[in-house]
mmCIF file of C-alpha atoms in Angstrom:
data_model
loop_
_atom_site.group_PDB
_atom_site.id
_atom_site.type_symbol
_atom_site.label_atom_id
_atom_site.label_comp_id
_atom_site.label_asym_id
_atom_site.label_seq_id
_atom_site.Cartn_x
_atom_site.Cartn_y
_atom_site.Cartn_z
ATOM 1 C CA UNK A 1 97.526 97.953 72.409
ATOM 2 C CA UNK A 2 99.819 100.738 72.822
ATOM 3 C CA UNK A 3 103.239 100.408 74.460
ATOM 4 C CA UNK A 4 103.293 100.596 78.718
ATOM 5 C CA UNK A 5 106.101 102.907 79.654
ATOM 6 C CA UNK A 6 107.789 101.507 82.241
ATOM 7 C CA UNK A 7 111.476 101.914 83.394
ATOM 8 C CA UNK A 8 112.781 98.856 83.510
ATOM 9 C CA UNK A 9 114.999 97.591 86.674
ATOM 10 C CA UNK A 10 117.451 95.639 87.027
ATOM 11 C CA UNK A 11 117.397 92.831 89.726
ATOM 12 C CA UNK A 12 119.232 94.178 92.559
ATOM 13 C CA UNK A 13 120.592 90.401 93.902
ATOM 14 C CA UNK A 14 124.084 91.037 92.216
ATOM 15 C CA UNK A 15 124.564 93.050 94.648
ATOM 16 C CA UNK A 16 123.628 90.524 97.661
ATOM 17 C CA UNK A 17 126.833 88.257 98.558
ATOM 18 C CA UNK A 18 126.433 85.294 100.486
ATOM 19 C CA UNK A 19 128.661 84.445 103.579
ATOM 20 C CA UNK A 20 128.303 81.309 104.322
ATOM 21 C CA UNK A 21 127.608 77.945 102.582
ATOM 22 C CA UNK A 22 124.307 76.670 103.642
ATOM 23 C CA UNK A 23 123.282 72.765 103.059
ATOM 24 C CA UNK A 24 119.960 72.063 100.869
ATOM 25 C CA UNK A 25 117.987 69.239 101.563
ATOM 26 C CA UNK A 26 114.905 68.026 98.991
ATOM 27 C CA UNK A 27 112.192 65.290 99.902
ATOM 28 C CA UNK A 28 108.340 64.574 99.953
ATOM 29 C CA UNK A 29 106.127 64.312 102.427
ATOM 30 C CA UNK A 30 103.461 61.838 101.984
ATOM 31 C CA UNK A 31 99.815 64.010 102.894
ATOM 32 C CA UNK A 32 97.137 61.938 103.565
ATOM 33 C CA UNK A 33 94.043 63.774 101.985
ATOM 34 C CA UNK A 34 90.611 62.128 102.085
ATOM 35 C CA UNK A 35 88.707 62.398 98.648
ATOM 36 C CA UNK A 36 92.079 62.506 96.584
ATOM 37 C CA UNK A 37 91.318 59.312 95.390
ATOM 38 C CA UNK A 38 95.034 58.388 95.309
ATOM 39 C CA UNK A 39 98.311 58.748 97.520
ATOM 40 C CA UNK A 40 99.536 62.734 98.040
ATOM 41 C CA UNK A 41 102.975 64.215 98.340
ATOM 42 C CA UNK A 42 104.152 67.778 99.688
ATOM 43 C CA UNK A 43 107.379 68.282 97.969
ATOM 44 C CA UNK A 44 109.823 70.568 100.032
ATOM 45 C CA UNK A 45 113.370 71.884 100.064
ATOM 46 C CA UNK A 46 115.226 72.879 103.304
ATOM 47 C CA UNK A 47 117.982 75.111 103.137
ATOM 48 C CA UNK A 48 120.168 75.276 106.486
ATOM 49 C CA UNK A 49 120.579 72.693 109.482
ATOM 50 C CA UNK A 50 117.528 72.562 111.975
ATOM 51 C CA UNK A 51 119.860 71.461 114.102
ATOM 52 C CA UNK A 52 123.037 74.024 114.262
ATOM 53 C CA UNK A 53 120.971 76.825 112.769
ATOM 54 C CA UNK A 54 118.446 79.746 114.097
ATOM 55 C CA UNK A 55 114.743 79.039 114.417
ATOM 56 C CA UNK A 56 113.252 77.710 111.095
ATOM 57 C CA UNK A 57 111.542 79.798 108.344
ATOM 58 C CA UNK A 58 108.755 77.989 106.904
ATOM 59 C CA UNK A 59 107.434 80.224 103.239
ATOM 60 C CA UNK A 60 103.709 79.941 101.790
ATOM 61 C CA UNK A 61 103.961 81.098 98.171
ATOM 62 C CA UNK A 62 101.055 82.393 96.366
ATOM 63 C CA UNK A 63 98.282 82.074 94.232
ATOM 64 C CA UNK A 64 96.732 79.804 95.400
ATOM 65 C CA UNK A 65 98.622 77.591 92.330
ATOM 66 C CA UNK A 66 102.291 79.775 92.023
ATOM 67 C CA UNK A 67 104.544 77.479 93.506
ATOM 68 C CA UNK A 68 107.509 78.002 95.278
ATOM 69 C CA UNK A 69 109.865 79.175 92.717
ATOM 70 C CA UNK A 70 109.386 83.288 92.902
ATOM 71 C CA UNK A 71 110.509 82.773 96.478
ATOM 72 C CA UNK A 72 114.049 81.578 96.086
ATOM 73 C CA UNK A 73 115.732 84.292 96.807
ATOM 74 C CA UNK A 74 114.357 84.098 100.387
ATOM 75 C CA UNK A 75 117.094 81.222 100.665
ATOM 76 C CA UNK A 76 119.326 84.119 100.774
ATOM 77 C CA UNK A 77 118.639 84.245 104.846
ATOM 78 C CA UNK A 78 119.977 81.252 105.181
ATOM 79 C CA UNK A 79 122.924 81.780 103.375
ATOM 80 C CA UNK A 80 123.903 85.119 105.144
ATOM 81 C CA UNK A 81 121.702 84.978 108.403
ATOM 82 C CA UNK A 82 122.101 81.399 109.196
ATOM 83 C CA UNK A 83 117.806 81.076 109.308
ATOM 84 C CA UNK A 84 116.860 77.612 107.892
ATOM 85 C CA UNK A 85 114.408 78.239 105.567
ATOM 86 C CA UNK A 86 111.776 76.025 104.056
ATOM 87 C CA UNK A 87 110.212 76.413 100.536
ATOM 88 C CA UNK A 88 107.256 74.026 99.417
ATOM 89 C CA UNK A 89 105.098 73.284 96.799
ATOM 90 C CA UNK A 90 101.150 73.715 98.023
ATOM 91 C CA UNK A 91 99.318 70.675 96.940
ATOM 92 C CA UNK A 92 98.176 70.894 93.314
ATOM 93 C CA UNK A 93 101.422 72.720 92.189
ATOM 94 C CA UNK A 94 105.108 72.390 91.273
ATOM 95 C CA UNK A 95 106.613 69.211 92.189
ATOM 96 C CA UNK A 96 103.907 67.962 94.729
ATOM 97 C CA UNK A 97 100.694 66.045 93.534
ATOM 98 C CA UNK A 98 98.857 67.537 91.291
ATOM 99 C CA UNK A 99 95.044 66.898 91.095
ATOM 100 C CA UNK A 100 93.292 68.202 87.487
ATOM 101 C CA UNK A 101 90.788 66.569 87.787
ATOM 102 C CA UNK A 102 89.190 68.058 90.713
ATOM 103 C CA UNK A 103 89.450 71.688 88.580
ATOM 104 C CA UNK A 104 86.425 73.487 89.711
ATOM 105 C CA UNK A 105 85.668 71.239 92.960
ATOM 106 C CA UNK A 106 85.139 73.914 95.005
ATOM 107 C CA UNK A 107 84.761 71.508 98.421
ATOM 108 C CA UNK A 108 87.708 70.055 97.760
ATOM 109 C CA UNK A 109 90.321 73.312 97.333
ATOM 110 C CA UNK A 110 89.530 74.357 100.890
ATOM 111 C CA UNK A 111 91.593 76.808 103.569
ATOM 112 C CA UNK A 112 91.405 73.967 105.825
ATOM 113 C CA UNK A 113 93.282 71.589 103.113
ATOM 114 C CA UNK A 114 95.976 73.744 103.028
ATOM 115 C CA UNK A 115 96.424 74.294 106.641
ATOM 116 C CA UNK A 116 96.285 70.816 107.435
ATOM 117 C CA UNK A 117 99.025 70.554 104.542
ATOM 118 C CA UNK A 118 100.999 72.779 106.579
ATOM 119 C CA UNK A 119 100.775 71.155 109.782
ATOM 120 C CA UNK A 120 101.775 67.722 108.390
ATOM 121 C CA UNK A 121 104.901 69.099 107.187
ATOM 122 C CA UNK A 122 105.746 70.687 110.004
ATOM 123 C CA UNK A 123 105.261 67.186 111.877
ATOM 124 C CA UNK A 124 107.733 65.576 108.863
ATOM 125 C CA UNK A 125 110.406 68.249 110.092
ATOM 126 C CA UNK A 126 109.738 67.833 113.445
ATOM 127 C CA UNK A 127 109.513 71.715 113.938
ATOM 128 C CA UNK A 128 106.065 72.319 114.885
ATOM 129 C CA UNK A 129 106.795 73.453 118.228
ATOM 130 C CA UNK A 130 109.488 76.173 117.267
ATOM 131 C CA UNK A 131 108.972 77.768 113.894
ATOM 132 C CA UNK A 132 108.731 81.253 112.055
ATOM 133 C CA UNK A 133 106.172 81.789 109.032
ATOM 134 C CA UNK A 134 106.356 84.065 106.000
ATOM 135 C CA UNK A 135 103.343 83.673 103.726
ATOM 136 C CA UNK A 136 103.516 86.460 100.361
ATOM 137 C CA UNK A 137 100.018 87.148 98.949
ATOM 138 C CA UNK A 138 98.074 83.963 99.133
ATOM 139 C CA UNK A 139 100.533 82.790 101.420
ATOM 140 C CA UNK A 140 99.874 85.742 103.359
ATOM 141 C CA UNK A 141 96.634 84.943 103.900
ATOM 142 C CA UNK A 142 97.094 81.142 104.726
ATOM 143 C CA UNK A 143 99.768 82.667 107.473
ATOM 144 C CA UNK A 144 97.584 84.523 108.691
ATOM 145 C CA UNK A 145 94.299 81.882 108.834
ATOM 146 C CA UNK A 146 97.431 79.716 110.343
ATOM 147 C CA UNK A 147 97.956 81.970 113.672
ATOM 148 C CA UNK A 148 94.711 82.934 114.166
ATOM 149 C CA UNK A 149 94.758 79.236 115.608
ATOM 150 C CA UNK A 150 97.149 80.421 118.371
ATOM 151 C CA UNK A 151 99.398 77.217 117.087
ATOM 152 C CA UNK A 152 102.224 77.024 120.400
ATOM 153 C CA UNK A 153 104.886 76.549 118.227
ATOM 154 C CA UNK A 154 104.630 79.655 115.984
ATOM 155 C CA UNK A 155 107.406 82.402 117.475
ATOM 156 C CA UNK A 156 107.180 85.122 114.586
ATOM 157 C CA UNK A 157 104.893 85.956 111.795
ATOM 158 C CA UNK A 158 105.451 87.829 108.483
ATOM 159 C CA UNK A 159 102.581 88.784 105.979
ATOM 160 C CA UNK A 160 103.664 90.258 102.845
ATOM 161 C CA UNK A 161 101.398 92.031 100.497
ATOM 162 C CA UNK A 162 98.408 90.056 100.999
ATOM 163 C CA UNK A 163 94.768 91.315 101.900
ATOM 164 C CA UNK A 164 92.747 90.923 105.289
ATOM 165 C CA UNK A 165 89.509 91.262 102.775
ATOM 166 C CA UNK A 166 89.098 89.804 99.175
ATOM 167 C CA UNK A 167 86.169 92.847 98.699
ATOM 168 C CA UNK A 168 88.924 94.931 99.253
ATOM 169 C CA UNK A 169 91.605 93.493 97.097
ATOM 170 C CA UNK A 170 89.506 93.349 94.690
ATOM 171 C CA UNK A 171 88.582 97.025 94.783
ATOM 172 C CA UNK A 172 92.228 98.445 94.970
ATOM 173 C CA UNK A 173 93.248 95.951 92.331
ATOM 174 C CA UNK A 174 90.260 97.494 89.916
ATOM 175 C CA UNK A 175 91.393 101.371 90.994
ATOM 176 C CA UNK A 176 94.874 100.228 89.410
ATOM 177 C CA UNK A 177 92.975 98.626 86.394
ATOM 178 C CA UNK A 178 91.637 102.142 85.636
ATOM 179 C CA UNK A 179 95.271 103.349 85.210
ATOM 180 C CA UNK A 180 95.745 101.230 82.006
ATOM 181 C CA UNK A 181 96.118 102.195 78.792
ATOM 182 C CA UNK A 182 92.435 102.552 77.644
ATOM 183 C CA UNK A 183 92.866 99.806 74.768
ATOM 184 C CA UNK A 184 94.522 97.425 77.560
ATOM 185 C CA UNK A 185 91.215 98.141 79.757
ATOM 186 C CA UNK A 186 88.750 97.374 76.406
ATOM 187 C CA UNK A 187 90.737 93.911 75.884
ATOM 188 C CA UNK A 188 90.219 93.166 79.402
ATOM 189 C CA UNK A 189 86.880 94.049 79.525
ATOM 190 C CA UNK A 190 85.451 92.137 76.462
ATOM 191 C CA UNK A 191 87.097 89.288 77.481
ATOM 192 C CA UNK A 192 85.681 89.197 80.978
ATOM 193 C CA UNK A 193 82.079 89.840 79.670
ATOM 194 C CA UNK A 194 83.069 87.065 76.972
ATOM 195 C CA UNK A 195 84.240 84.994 79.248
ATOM 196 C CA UNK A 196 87.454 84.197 76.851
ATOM 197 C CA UNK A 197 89.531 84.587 79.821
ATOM 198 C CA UNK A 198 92.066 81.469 78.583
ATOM 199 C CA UNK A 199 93.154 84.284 75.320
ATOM 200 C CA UNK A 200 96.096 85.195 74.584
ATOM 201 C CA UNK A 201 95.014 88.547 74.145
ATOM 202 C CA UNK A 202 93.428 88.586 77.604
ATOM 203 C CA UNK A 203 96.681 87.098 79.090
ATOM 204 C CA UNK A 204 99.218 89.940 76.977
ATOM 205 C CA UNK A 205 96.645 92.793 78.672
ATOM 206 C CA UNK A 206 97.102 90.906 82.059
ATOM 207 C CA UNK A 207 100.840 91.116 82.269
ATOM 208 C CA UNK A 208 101.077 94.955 81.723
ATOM 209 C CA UNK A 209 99.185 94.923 84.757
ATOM 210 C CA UNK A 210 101.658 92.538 86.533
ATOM 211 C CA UNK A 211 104.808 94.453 85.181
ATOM 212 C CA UNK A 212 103.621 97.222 87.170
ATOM 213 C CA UNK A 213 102.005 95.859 89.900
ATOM 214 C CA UNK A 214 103.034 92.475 90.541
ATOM 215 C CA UNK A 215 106.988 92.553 89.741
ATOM 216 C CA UNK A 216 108.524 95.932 88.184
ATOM 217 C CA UNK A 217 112.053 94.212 87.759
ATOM 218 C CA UNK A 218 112.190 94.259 84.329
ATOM 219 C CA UNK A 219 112.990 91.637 82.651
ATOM 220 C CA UNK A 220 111.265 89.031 84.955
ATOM 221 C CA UNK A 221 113.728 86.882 87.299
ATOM 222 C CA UNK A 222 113.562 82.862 85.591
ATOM 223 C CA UNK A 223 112.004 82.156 89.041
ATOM 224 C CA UNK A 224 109.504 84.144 88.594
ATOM 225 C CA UNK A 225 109.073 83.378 85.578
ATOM 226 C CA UNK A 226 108.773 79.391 86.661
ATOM 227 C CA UNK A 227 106.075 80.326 88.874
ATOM 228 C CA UNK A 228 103.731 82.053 86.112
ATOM 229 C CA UNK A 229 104.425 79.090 83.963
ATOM 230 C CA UNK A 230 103.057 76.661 86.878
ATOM 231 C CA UNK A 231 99.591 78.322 86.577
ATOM 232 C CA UNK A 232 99.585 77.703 82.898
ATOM 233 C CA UNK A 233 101.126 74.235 83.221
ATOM 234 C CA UNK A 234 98.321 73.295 85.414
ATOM 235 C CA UNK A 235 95.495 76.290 86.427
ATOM 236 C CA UNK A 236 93.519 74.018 89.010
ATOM 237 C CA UNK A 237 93.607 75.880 91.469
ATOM 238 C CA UNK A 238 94.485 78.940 90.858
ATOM 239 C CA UNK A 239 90.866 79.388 88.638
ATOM 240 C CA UNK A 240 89.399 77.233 91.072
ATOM 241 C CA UNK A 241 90.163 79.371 93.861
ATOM 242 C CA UNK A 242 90.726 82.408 92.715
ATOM 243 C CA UNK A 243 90.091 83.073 88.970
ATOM 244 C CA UNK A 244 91.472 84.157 85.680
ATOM 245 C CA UNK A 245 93.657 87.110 86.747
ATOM 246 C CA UNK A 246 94.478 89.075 90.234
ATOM 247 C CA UNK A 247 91.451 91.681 89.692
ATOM 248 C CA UNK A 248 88.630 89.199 88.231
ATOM 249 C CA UNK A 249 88.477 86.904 91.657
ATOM 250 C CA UNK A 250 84.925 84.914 90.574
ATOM 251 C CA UNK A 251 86.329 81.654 92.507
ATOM 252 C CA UNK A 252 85.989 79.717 95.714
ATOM 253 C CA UNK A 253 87.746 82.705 97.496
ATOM 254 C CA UNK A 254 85.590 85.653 96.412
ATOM 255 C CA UNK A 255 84.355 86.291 100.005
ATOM 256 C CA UNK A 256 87.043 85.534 101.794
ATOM 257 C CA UNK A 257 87.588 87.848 104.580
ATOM 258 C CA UNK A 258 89.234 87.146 108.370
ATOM 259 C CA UNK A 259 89.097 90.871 109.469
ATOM 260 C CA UNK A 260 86.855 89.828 112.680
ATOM 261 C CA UNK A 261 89.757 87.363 113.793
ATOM 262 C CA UNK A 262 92.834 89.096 112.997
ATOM 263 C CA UNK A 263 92.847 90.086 117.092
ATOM 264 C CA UNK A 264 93.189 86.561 118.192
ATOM 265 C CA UNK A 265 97.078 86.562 116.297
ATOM 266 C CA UNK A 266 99.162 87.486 119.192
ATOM 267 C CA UNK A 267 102.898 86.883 117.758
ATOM 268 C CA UNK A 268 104.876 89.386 116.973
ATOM 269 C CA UNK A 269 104.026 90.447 112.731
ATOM 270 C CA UNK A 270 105.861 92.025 110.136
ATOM 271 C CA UNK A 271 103.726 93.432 107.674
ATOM 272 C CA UNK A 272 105.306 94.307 104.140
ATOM 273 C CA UNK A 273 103.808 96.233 101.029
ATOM 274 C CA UNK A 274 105.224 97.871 98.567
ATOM 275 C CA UNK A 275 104.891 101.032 96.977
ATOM 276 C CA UNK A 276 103.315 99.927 93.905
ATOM 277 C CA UNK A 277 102.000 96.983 95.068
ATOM 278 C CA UNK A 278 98.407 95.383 94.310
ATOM 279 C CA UNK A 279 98.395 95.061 97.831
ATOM 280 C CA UNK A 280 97.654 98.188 98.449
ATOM 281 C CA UNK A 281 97.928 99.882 101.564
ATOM 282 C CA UNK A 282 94.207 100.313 102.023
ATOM 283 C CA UNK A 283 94.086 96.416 101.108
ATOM 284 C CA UNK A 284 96.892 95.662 104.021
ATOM 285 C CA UNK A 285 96.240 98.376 106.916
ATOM 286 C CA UNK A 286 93.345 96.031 108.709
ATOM 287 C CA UNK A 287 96.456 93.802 109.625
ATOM 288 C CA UNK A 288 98.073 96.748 111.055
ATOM 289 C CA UNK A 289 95.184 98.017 112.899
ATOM 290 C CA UNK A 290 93.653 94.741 114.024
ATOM 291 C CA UNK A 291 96.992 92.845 115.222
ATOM 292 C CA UNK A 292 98.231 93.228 118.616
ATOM 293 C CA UNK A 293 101.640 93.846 117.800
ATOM 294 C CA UNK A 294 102.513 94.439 114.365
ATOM 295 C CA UNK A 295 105.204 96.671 112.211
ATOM 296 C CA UNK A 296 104.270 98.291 109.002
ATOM 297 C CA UNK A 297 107.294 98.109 106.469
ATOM 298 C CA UNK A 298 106.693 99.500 102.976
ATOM 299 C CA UNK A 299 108.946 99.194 100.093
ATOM 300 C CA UNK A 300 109.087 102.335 98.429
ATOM 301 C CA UNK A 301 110.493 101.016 94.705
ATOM 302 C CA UNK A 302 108.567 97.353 94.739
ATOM 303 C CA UNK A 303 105.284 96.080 93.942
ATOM 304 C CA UNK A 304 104.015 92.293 94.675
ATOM 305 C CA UNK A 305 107.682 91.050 95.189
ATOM 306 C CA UNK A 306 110.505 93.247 97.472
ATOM 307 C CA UNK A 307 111.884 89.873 97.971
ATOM 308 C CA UNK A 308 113.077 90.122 94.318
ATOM 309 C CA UNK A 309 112.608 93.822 93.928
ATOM 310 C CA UNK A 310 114.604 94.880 96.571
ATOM 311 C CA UNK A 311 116.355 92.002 97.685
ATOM 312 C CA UNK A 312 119.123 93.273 99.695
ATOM 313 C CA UNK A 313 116.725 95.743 101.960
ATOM 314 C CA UNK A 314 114.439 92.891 101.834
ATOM 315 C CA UNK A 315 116.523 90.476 104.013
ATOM 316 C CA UNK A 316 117.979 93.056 106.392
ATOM 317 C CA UNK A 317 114.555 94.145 107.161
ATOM 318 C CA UNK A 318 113.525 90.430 107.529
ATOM 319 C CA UNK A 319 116.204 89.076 109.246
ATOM 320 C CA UNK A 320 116.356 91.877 111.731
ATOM 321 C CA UNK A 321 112.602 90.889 112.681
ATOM 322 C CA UNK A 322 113.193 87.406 112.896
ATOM 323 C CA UNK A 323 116.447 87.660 115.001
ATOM 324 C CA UNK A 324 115.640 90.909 117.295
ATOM 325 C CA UNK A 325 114.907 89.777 120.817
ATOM 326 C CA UNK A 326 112.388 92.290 121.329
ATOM 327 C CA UNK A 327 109.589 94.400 119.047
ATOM 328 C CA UNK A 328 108.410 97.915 119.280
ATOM 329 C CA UNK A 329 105.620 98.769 117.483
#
C-alpha cells in the first residue's frame, strides 16, 4: 500500500497544567448478571471526592469492547475543575469480567445489559440521584439509550461523536472509505468479501483509516493505544456487537437506531464532533435536531477523540457545560 500523508500532531496535554491534587479511588462492583454462569465484576476508578466535590461525571467508553483507557485524560476535570469523574470498564473488557465464551451470543450482549450495568454502579456509588454522563461513540449511544429513560437523577448529558442511526454511520463511515488510497480500499475489500477480517493486512488498511478519522494525534497516546489492544486481547464484544472494523458493522448492532425517541431526553446535551471525525456531522445532527435542548460543539482539528486531540479546548468547553447554571441553545 502506498504511504497516507498525514501531518502528524503532537498531543496538545503538555500544555494542560493541573491545579489541584485530586484523590483516585479503584474497586469492583460485583454485577449480578443472569446467564453469566459465574460471579461478575464492574471494575471502576473514581477520581475526586463525591463528597467535597461538584456533581459526579460518570464516562461510557466505546466500542462496544474499548475500555476505559482512551478516556483518561477526561480525569483532567477533576484535577482542574474539581468534577469527580468516574471511568469504568463495560462488562467483557479491561479489568472487569470478561466472558469469551459467550463470543457471538447475540442475546446475551444486549443494550439492556449494559444499562443495567450502569445503574448498579451508580447504586455502588450511591450517586444515582445526582449525576452527569459523558458517553464517546458507543458510549454515546448507551448515554443516550440511558436518558431516554428520563432517569431523576441525571442533571447533564454529553454525547460525543456517536450516531443517532447505525444506517447512517455506516454510510458516512463508507463516504470516508472512498477517500483511501485505492490499494488501501482493494485490501479492504477482498478481505471483507473473504471474510479474512482477523489479517494483518486487513487490520494495517484499517488503521490508516483510524489515523485519520478516529485519532489524528500522531503518534497514538499509550492510552489509546491500551484501548485498541483490549479489542485484540479479547474481541467479544466488539465483533459480537459491532464487527471487524468501524465501517463493516455486520453485528448485533447493525440496526440500531433511537431517532424516534431522542425527544423524550429532556436534560440539558452537549453534543461534540469533530472536524474529521467518523462521526460525521450528517451522522450526529438528528441529536441536534431531535433534543429539546441541545448545543452543537465541533472541533475543528479532531476526529473520534478532542478529548485527546484537543485536550485543553476540550475541558473548557466541557467543564463550562457541566458547571454553567443555565443553557442557551
Amino acid at each position: 500500500m502506498a504511504p497516507v500523508p498525514i501531518e502528524p500532531r503532537p498531543s496538545d496535554s503538555s500544555r494542560f497544567r493541573s491545579h489541584t491534587i485530586a484523590a483516585t479511588t479503584e474497586g469492583v462492583v460485583d454485577f449480578e448478571v443472569p446467564g453469566a454462569g459465574k460471579p461478575c465484576k464492574t471494575w471502576y476508578r473514581l477520581r475526586g471526592n463525591l463528597t467535597y466535590g461538584g456533581r459526579p461525571l460518570v464516562c461510557l467508553h466505546g466500542g462496544p469492547g474499548v475500555g476505559h483507557d482512551y478516556l483518561e485524560s477526561l480525569e483532567d476535570l477533576s484535577i482542574s475543575y474539581n468534577i469527580p469523574v468516574v471511568l469504568y470498564d463495560q462488562l467483557g473488557t479491561g479489568r472487569s469480567t470478561h466472558l469469551p465464551e459467550k463470543k457471538g451470543d447475540a442475546k446475551f450482549w444486549t443494550i439492556g445489559l449494559f444499562l443495567a450495568e450502569l445503574d448498579n454502579l451508580l447504586r455502588h456509588l450511591g450517586i444515582h440521584q445526582n449525576y452527569d454522563l459523558y458517553g464517546n461513540s458507543w458510549g454515546g449511544m448507551l448515554g443516550a439509550e440511558h436518558a431516554i429513560l428520563g432517569p431523576k437523577g441525571l442533571n447533564r448529558l454529553i454525547i460525543a461523536d456517536a450516531p443517532a442511526n447505525i444506517h447512517n454511520w455506516v454510510r458516512a463511515a463508507n463516504k470516508l472509505r472512498k477517500e483511501l488510497p485505492e490499494d488501501v480500499q482493494a485490501v479492504l475489500q477482498k478481505h471483507e468479501d473473504d471474510k479474512t477480517t482477523d489479517s494483518p493486512e486487513y487490520e494495517r488498511a484499517v488503521q490508516v483509516f483510524y489515523q485519520r478519522h478516529v485519532c489524528r494525534v500522531n503518534p497514538w497516546p499509550k492510552e489509546v493505544q491500551r484501548s485498541f489492544q483490549n479489542i485484540k486481547d479479547d474481541p467479544t464484544v466488539y465483533h459480537t456487537m459491532n464487527g471487524p472494523s468501524e465501517f463493516h458493522v455486520v453485528g448485533s448492532l447493525k440496526e440500531w437506531s433511537i431517532l424516534q425517541d431522542l425527544p423524550k431526553i429532556d436534560v440539558p446535551t452537549l453534543l461534540i464532533n469533530g472536524r474529521y471525525d467518523e462521526a460525521t456531522d450528517e451522522v450526529v445532527e438528528p441529536y441536534f435536531q431531535k433534543i429539546k435542548r441541545v448545543k452543537w460543539v465541533t472541533f475543528e482539528q479532531s476526529s473520534h477523540m478532542p478529548h485527546v486531540e484537543e485536550r485543553s479546548r476540550f475541558m473548557e468547553v466541557v467543564s463550562h457545560f457541566l458547571r454553567s447554571e443555565t443553557m442557551r441553545c
